[in-house]
Structure formats: structure tokens, C-alpha cells
XYZ file of C-alpha atoms in Angstrom:
341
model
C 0.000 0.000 0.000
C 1.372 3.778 -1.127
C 0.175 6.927 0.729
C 1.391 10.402 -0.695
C 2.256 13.456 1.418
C -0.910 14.932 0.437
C -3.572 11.759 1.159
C -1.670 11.295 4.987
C -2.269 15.121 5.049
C -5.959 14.671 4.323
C -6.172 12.128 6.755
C -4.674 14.003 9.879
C -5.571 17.281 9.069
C -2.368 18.371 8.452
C 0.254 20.845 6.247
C 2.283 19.382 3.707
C 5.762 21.584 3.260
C 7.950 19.739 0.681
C 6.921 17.372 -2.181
C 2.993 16.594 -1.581
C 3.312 13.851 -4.169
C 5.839 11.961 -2.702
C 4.689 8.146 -1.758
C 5.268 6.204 1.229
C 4.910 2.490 1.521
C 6.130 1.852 4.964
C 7.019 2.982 8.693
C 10.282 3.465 10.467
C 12.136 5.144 13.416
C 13.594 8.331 12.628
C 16.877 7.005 13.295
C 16.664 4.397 10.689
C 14.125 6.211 8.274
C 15.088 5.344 4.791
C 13.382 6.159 1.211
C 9.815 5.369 0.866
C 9.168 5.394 4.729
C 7.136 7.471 7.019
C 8.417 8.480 10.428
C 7.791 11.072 12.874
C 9.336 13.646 15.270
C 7.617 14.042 18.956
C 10.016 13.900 20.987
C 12.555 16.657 21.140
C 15.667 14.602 22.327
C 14.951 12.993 18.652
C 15.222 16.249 16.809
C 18.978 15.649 15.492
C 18.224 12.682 13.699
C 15.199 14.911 11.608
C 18.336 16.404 9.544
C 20.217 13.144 8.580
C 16.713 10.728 7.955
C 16.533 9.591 4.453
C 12.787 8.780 5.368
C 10.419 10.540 2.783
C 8.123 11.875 5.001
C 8.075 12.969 8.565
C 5.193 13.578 10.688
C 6.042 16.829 12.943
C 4.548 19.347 15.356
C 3.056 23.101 13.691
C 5.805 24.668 16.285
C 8.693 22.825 14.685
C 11.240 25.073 12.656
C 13.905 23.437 11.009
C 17.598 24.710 11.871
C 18.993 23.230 9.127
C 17.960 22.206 5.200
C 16.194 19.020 5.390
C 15.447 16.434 2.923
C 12.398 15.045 4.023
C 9.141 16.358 3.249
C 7.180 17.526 6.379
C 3.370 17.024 7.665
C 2.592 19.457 10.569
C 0.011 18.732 12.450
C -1.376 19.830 16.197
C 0.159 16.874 18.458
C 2.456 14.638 15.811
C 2.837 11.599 18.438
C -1.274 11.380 18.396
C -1.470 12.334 14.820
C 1.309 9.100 14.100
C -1.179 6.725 16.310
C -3.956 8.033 14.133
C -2.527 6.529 10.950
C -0.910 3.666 12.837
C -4.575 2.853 13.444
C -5.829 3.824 9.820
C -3.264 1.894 8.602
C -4.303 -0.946 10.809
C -7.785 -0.809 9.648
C -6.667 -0.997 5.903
C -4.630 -4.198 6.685
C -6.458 -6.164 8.063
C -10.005 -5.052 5.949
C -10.168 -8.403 4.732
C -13.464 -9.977 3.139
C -15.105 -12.875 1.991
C -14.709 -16.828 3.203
C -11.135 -19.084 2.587
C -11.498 -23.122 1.756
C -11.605 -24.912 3.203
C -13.973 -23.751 6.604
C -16.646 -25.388 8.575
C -19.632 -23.050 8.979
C -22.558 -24.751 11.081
C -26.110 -24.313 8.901
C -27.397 -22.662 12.081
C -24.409 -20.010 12.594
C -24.882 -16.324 11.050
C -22.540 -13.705 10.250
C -22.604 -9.544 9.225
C -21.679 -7.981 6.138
C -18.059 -7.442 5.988
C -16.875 -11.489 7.562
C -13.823 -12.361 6.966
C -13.036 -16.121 7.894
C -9.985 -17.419 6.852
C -8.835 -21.162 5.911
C -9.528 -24.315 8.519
C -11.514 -22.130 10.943
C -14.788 -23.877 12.108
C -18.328 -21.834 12.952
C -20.108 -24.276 15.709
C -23.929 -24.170 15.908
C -25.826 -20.993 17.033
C -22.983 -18.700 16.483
C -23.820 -15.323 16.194
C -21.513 -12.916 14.455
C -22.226 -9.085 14.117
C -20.576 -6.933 10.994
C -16.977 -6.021 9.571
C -15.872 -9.229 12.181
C -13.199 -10.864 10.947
C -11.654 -14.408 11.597
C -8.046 -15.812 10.976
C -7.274 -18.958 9.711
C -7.170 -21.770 12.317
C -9.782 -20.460 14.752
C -12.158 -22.703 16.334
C -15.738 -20.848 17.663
C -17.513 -23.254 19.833
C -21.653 -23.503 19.897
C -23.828 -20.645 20.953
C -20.942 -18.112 21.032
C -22.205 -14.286 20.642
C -19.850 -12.275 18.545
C -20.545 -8.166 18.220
C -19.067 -5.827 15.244
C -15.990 -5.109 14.815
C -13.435 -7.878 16.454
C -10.625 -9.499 15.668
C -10.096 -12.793 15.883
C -6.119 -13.502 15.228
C -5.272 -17.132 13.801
C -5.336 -19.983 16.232
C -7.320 -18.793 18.910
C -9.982 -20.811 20.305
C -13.218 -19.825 21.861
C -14.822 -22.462 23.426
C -19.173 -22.389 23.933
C -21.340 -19.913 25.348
C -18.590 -17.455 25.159
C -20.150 -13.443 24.770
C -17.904 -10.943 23.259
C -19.001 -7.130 23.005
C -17.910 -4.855 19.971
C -14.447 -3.422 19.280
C -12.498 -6.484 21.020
C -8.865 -7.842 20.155
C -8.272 -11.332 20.769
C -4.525 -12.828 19.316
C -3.367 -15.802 18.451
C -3.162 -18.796 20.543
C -5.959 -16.532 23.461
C -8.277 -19.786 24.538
C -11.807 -18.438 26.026
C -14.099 -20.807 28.102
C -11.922 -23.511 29.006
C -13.189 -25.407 32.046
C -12.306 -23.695 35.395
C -9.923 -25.499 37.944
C -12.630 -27.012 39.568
C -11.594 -30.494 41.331
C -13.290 -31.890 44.368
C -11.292 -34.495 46.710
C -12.452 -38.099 47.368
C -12.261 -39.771 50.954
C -9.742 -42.065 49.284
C -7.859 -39.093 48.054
C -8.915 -38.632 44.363
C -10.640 -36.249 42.847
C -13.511 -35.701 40.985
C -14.747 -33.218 38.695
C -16.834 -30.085 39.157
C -19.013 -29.507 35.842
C -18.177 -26.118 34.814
C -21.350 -24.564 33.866
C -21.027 -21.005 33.362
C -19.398 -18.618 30.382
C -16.638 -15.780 29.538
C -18.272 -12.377 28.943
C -15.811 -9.936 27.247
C -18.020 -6.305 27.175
C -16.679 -3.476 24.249
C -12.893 -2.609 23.129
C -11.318 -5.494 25.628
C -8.054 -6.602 24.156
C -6.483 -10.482 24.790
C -2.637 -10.906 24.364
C -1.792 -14.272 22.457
C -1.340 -17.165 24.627
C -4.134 -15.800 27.111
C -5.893 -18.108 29.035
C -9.645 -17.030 30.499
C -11.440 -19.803 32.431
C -15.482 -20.176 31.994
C -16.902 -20.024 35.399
C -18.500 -22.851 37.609
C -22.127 -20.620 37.658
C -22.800 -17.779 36.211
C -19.911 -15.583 34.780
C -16.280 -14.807 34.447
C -16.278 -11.116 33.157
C -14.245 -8.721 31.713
C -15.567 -5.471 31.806
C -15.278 -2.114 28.984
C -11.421 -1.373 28.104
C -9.807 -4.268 30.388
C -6.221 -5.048 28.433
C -4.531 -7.939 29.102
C -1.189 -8.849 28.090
C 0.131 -12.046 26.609
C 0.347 -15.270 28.642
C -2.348 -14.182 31.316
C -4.258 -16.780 33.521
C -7.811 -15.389 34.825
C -9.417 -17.977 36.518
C -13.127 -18.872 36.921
C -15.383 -16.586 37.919
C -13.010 -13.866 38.476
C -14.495 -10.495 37.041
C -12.290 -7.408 35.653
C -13.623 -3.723 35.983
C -13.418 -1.271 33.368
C -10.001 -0.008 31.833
C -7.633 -1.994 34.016
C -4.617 -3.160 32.123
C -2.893 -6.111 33.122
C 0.751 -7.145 31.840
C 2.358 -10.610 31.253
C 2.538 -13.818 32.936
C 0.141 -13.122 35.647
C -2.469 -15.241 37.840
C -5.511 -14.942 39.024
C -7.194 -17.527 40.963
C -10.862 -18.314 41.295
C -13.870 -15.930 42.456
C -11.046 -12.844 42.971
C -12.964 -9.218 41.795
C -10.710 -6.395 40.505
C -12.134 -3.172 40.435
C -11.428 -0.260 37.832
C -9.120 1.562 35.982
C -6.584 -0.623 38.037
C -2.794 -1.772 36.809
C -1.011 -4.794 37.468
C 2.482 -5.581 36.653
C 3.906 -9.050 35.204
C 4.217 -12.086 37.093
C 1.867 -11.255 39.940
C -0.167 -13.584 41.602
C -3.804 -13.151 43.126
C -4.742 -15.428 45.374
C -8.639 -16.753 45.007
C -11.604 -14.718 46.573
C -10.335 -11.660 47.177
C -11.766 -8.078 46.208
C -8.816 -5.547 44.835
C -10.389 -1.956 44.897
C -10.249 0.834 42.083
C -7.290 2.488 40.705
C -4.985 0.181 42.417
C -1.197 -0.675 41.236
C 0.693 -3.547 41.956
C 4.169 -3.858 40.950
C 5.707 -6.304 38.813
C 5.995 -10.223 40.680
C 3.986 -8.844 43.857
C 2.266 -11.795 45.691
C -1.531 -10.318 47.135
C -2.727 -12.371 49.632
C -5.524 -10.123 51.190
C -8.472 -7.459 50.185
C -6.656 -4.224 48.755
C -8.221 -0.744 49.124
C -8.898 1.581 46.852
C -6.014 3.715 45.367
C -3.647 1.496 47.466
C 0.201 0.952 45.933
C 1.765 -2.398 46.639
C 5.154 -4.344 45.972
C 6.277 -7.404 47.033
C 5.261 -11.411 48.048
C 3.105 -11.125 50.306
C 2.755 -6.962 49.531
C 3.463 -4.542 51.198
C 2.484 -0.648 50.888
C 4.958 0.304 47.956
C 6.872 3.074 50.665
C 7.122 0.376 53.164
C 8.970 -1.833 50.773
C 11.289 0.240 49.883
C 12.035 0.892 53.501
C 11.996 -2.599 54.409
C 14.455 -3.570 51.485
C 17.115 -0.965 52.422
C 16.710 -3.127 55.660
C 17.304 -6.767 54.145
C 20.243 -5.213 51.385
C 21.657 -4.429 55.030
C 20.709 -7.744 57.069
C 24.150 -9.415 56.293
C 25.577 -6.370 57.714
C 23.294 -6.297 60.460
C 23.994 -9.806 61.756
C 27.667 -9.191 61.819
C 27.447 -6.037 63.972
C 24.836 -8.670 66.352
C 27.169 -11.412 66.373
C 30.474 -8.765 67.171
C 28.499 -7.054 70.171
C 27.762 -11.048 71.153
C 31.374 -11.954 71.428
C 32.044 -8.613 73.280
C 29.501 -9.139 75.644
C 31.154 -12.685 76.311
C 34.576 -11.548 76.750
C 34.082 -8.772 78.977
């Protein structure tokens, strides 16, 4: 795909001061811009490299005057690092505006689809699927029976999203994400074994939730394991059954959460944390990365560690432990001392 200085212009609203016919087919770094690429310039400790990048075009702020004769042609817009995520966005939507259905597929006589499906090759439609417009499916995908799919996701090759499974417009899912597996639900024997508990229940997803590839979101036991509006979770995440996820929190790799556990909103949680089963983590909380929660957390609360602490107390704490080895010697002098004298 080519874009000229004048149709990226059109698109953000911006000036064009160089060659408006010049045609860009890809995106680089301003470091490493070379001919027939698009960069951009936002952040000033970047603003050297504007005069030596063979890129064609570079995406910059109105305010920016050039010091020195450039060779790139310029777009100026209001905010250039918003205007860039604009047309990494457009160019997103372009991309992956694919139509029509690959052979071979497996589409259940009882499934229905929107205008605009895409389904690529070897994915399978189970019965009573219901798929809204412009949704489009990789190749490889399996869709289970009675799954609800709204406009406008995106269904990356290889995922698989088991039955009953509802999810709202806008949403993300990558490759390898599985949706409605059975919850770790196991009940012991008197001789020991155990014996499975039917999991009955289903994975809601509401609007614009994204799912990192190798994402793993258990159905629930009863009732529902939910994701709420604008929840983003990283790659290789494991929510567990019946564990729900209020709006806009953001979660990032390699982290666990265990059964019945209820995050509140607009929360963020660093990789490799653990969450132990049954809790309730208020609003706007942050946990930092490979932090161990063990109890209820408040709302606005900061926390580091295994089990966590308050983030301050942490830090004062480790100063403490980085000294301990220190500490014991000074113990174990006094000791002697005290013996001696």
C-alpha cells in the first residue's frame, strides 16, 4: 500500500511543506528512516536525527522550525505523536479489511454472520454462532456452539473460543488466546482422588477489551467470568473462573488470578503477579511487577512485594534486608564482646 504526502495530510488534518506527491509504503524510526518510509518527530531529544533521515516523510509538530535544510518532506500537524497513532490505526484498519470466506472452513447451517466477515482457511463456525458486521476471523480459529460475537473484532489465527462465550464490539483477541476452558474445579475423594466439578457457566468480554496471544480465560462454575469495557490484558495471562475485571484496568504478562477474585477499575497490574482466590482488589490500584496479594486491597492502594506490602514500606523494608548481612555481623560482634568482657 502507497500513501502520498498529500492523502496522509488529508487524513490528519495536516500541512504538507515539501513534495505533496511523494509516496510512502512503509514505517520506520527516525533514526533508521530510509526512502519510501514514514516516520515522525515528537520527541525533542529525537530532533537531530530529523536532519540526517533519508525517510520521505516525517510527521512533525506546527511549532517545529527546522535549523537546518532538510530532505524530508514535512506534515505538521497539532500533536504529531497522536497524529502518528492516528494513521498507525488507519493503517491498521486498511490491513487487516479483509473480506469474503477461505477453503476450506466449517460453517454450522445454524451459525450467522454480518456484512463485511472475513473467515480465513480451517476455521470452524459451531452451531448458534452469532456474528455481528466487519468481524473478521483468521485462519485456524475454532468458535464453539452458541458463542455471541458483536461488530468489529478481531479474531487472530489460532485462537480458540470455546461455547457460550459473549464478546461485546471493538475487542482484540490474538493468536493462541483460549476463552471458556473449564475452570480449575476439582473436588477431593475420601480415598484421596478427585472428581470433577461440571463447569457450567461462560466468559463475557463487554466493548474494546483486548487479549494478548497465549491468554488463558477460564469459563466459570455458575454464572460468569467477566471482563468489563477497556480491560487489556497482556500475553500469557491466567484469569481464573469466575473472576471479574472492571473497566479499563490493564494487566501485563505472565500473571495469575485464581478463582472468584474481583478487581475493580481503571486498576494496573504488573507481570508475574499472583492473586490469590476470593479476594476483592479496589479501584485504581497498582501492583508492581511479581507482587504476591494475599488479602483485600483498598482503593487507590500501591503495593510491591510477596506477600505486599504498601509500595513506601517496601522500599524501607528492602534498604533493611540489602543491610541484614551487615546487620547480623554487627549482632554477632556485640555477642562476642559481651562474652569476653
Amino acid at each position: 500500500m502507497e500513501f502520498t504526502a498529500s492523502q496522509i495530510a488529508g487524513i490528519l488534518e495536516g500541512e504538507v511543506e515539501g513534495n505533496p506527491e511523494i509516496a510512502v509504503h512503509k514505517l520506520a524510526k527516525i533514526e533508521e528512516g530510509e526512502k519510501g518510509s514514514l516516520t515522525f518527530l515528537a520527541n525533542p531529544k529525537y530532533t537531530q536525527y530529523i536532519y540526517s533521515t533519508e525517510a520521505s516523510i516525517t510527521i512533525v509538530n506546527k511549532d517545529f522550525i527546522p535549523e537546518q535544510t532538510l530532505t524530508t518532506t514535512l506534515i505538521k500537524v497539532q500533536d504529531a505523536y497522536k497524529s502518528f497513532s492516528k494513521l498507525l490505526a488507519y493503517y491498521n484498519q486498511v490491513k487487516f479489511n479483509k473480506t469474503g470466506i477461505e477453503a476450506p472452513v466449517f460453517i454450522s447451517e445454524s451459525a450467522s454472520y454480518g456484512a463485511d466477515f472475513y473467515m480465513g482457511a480451517f476455521s470452524y463456525l459451531g452451531n448458534n454462532v452469532a456474528i455481528g458486521n466487519n468481524v473478521k476471523i483468521f485462519p485456524n480459529v475454532y468458535i464453539g456452539d452458541n458463542v455471541s460475537i458483536a461488530d468489529n473484532v478481531i479474531v487472530f489465527a489460532g485462537a480458540k473460543i470455546y461455547s457460550e462465550t459473549i464478546i461485546g464490539k471493538g475487542c482484540v483477541i490474538h493468536s493462541g488466546a483460549i476463552l471458556g476452558a473449564d475452570g480449575f474445579g476439582f473436588a477431593p475423594d475420601a480415598d484421596g482422588e478427585y472428581s470433577k466439578i461440571p463447569q457450567t457457566g461462560n466468559v463475557i468480554l463487554e466493548e474494546n477489551v483486548d487479549i494478548g496471544a497465549g491468554t488463558t480465560i477460564d469459563r466459570a462454575t455458575l454464572g460468569s467470568t467477566i471482563l468489563r469495557k477497556g480491560v487489556k490484558l497482556d500475553n500469557q495471562i491466567q484469569i481464573a473462573h469466575n473472576v471479574e475485571i472492571g473497566m479499563n484496568t490493564v494487566i501485563a504478562a505472565q500473571t495469575g488470578i485464581a478463582g472468584s477474585t474481583k478487581i475493580g477499575k481503571n486498576c494496573m497490574i504488573g507481570g508475574q503477579v499472583g492473586i490469590v482466590g476470593h479476594l476483592v482488589i479496589g479501584d485504581r490500584v497498582k501492583i508492581q511487577a511479581q507482587s504476591g496479594i494475599s488479602r483485600n486491597v483498598k482503593n487507590d492502594e500501591v503495593l510491591q512485594g510477596s506477600p505486599a506490602l504498601n509500595y513506601g514500606d517496601f522500599n524501607k523494608s528492602y534498604v533493611h534486608f540489602k543491610n541484614l548481612p551487615n546487620i547480623v555481623n554487627r549482632i554477632s560482634d556485640l555477642e562476642k564482646k559481651a562474652k569476653s568482657d
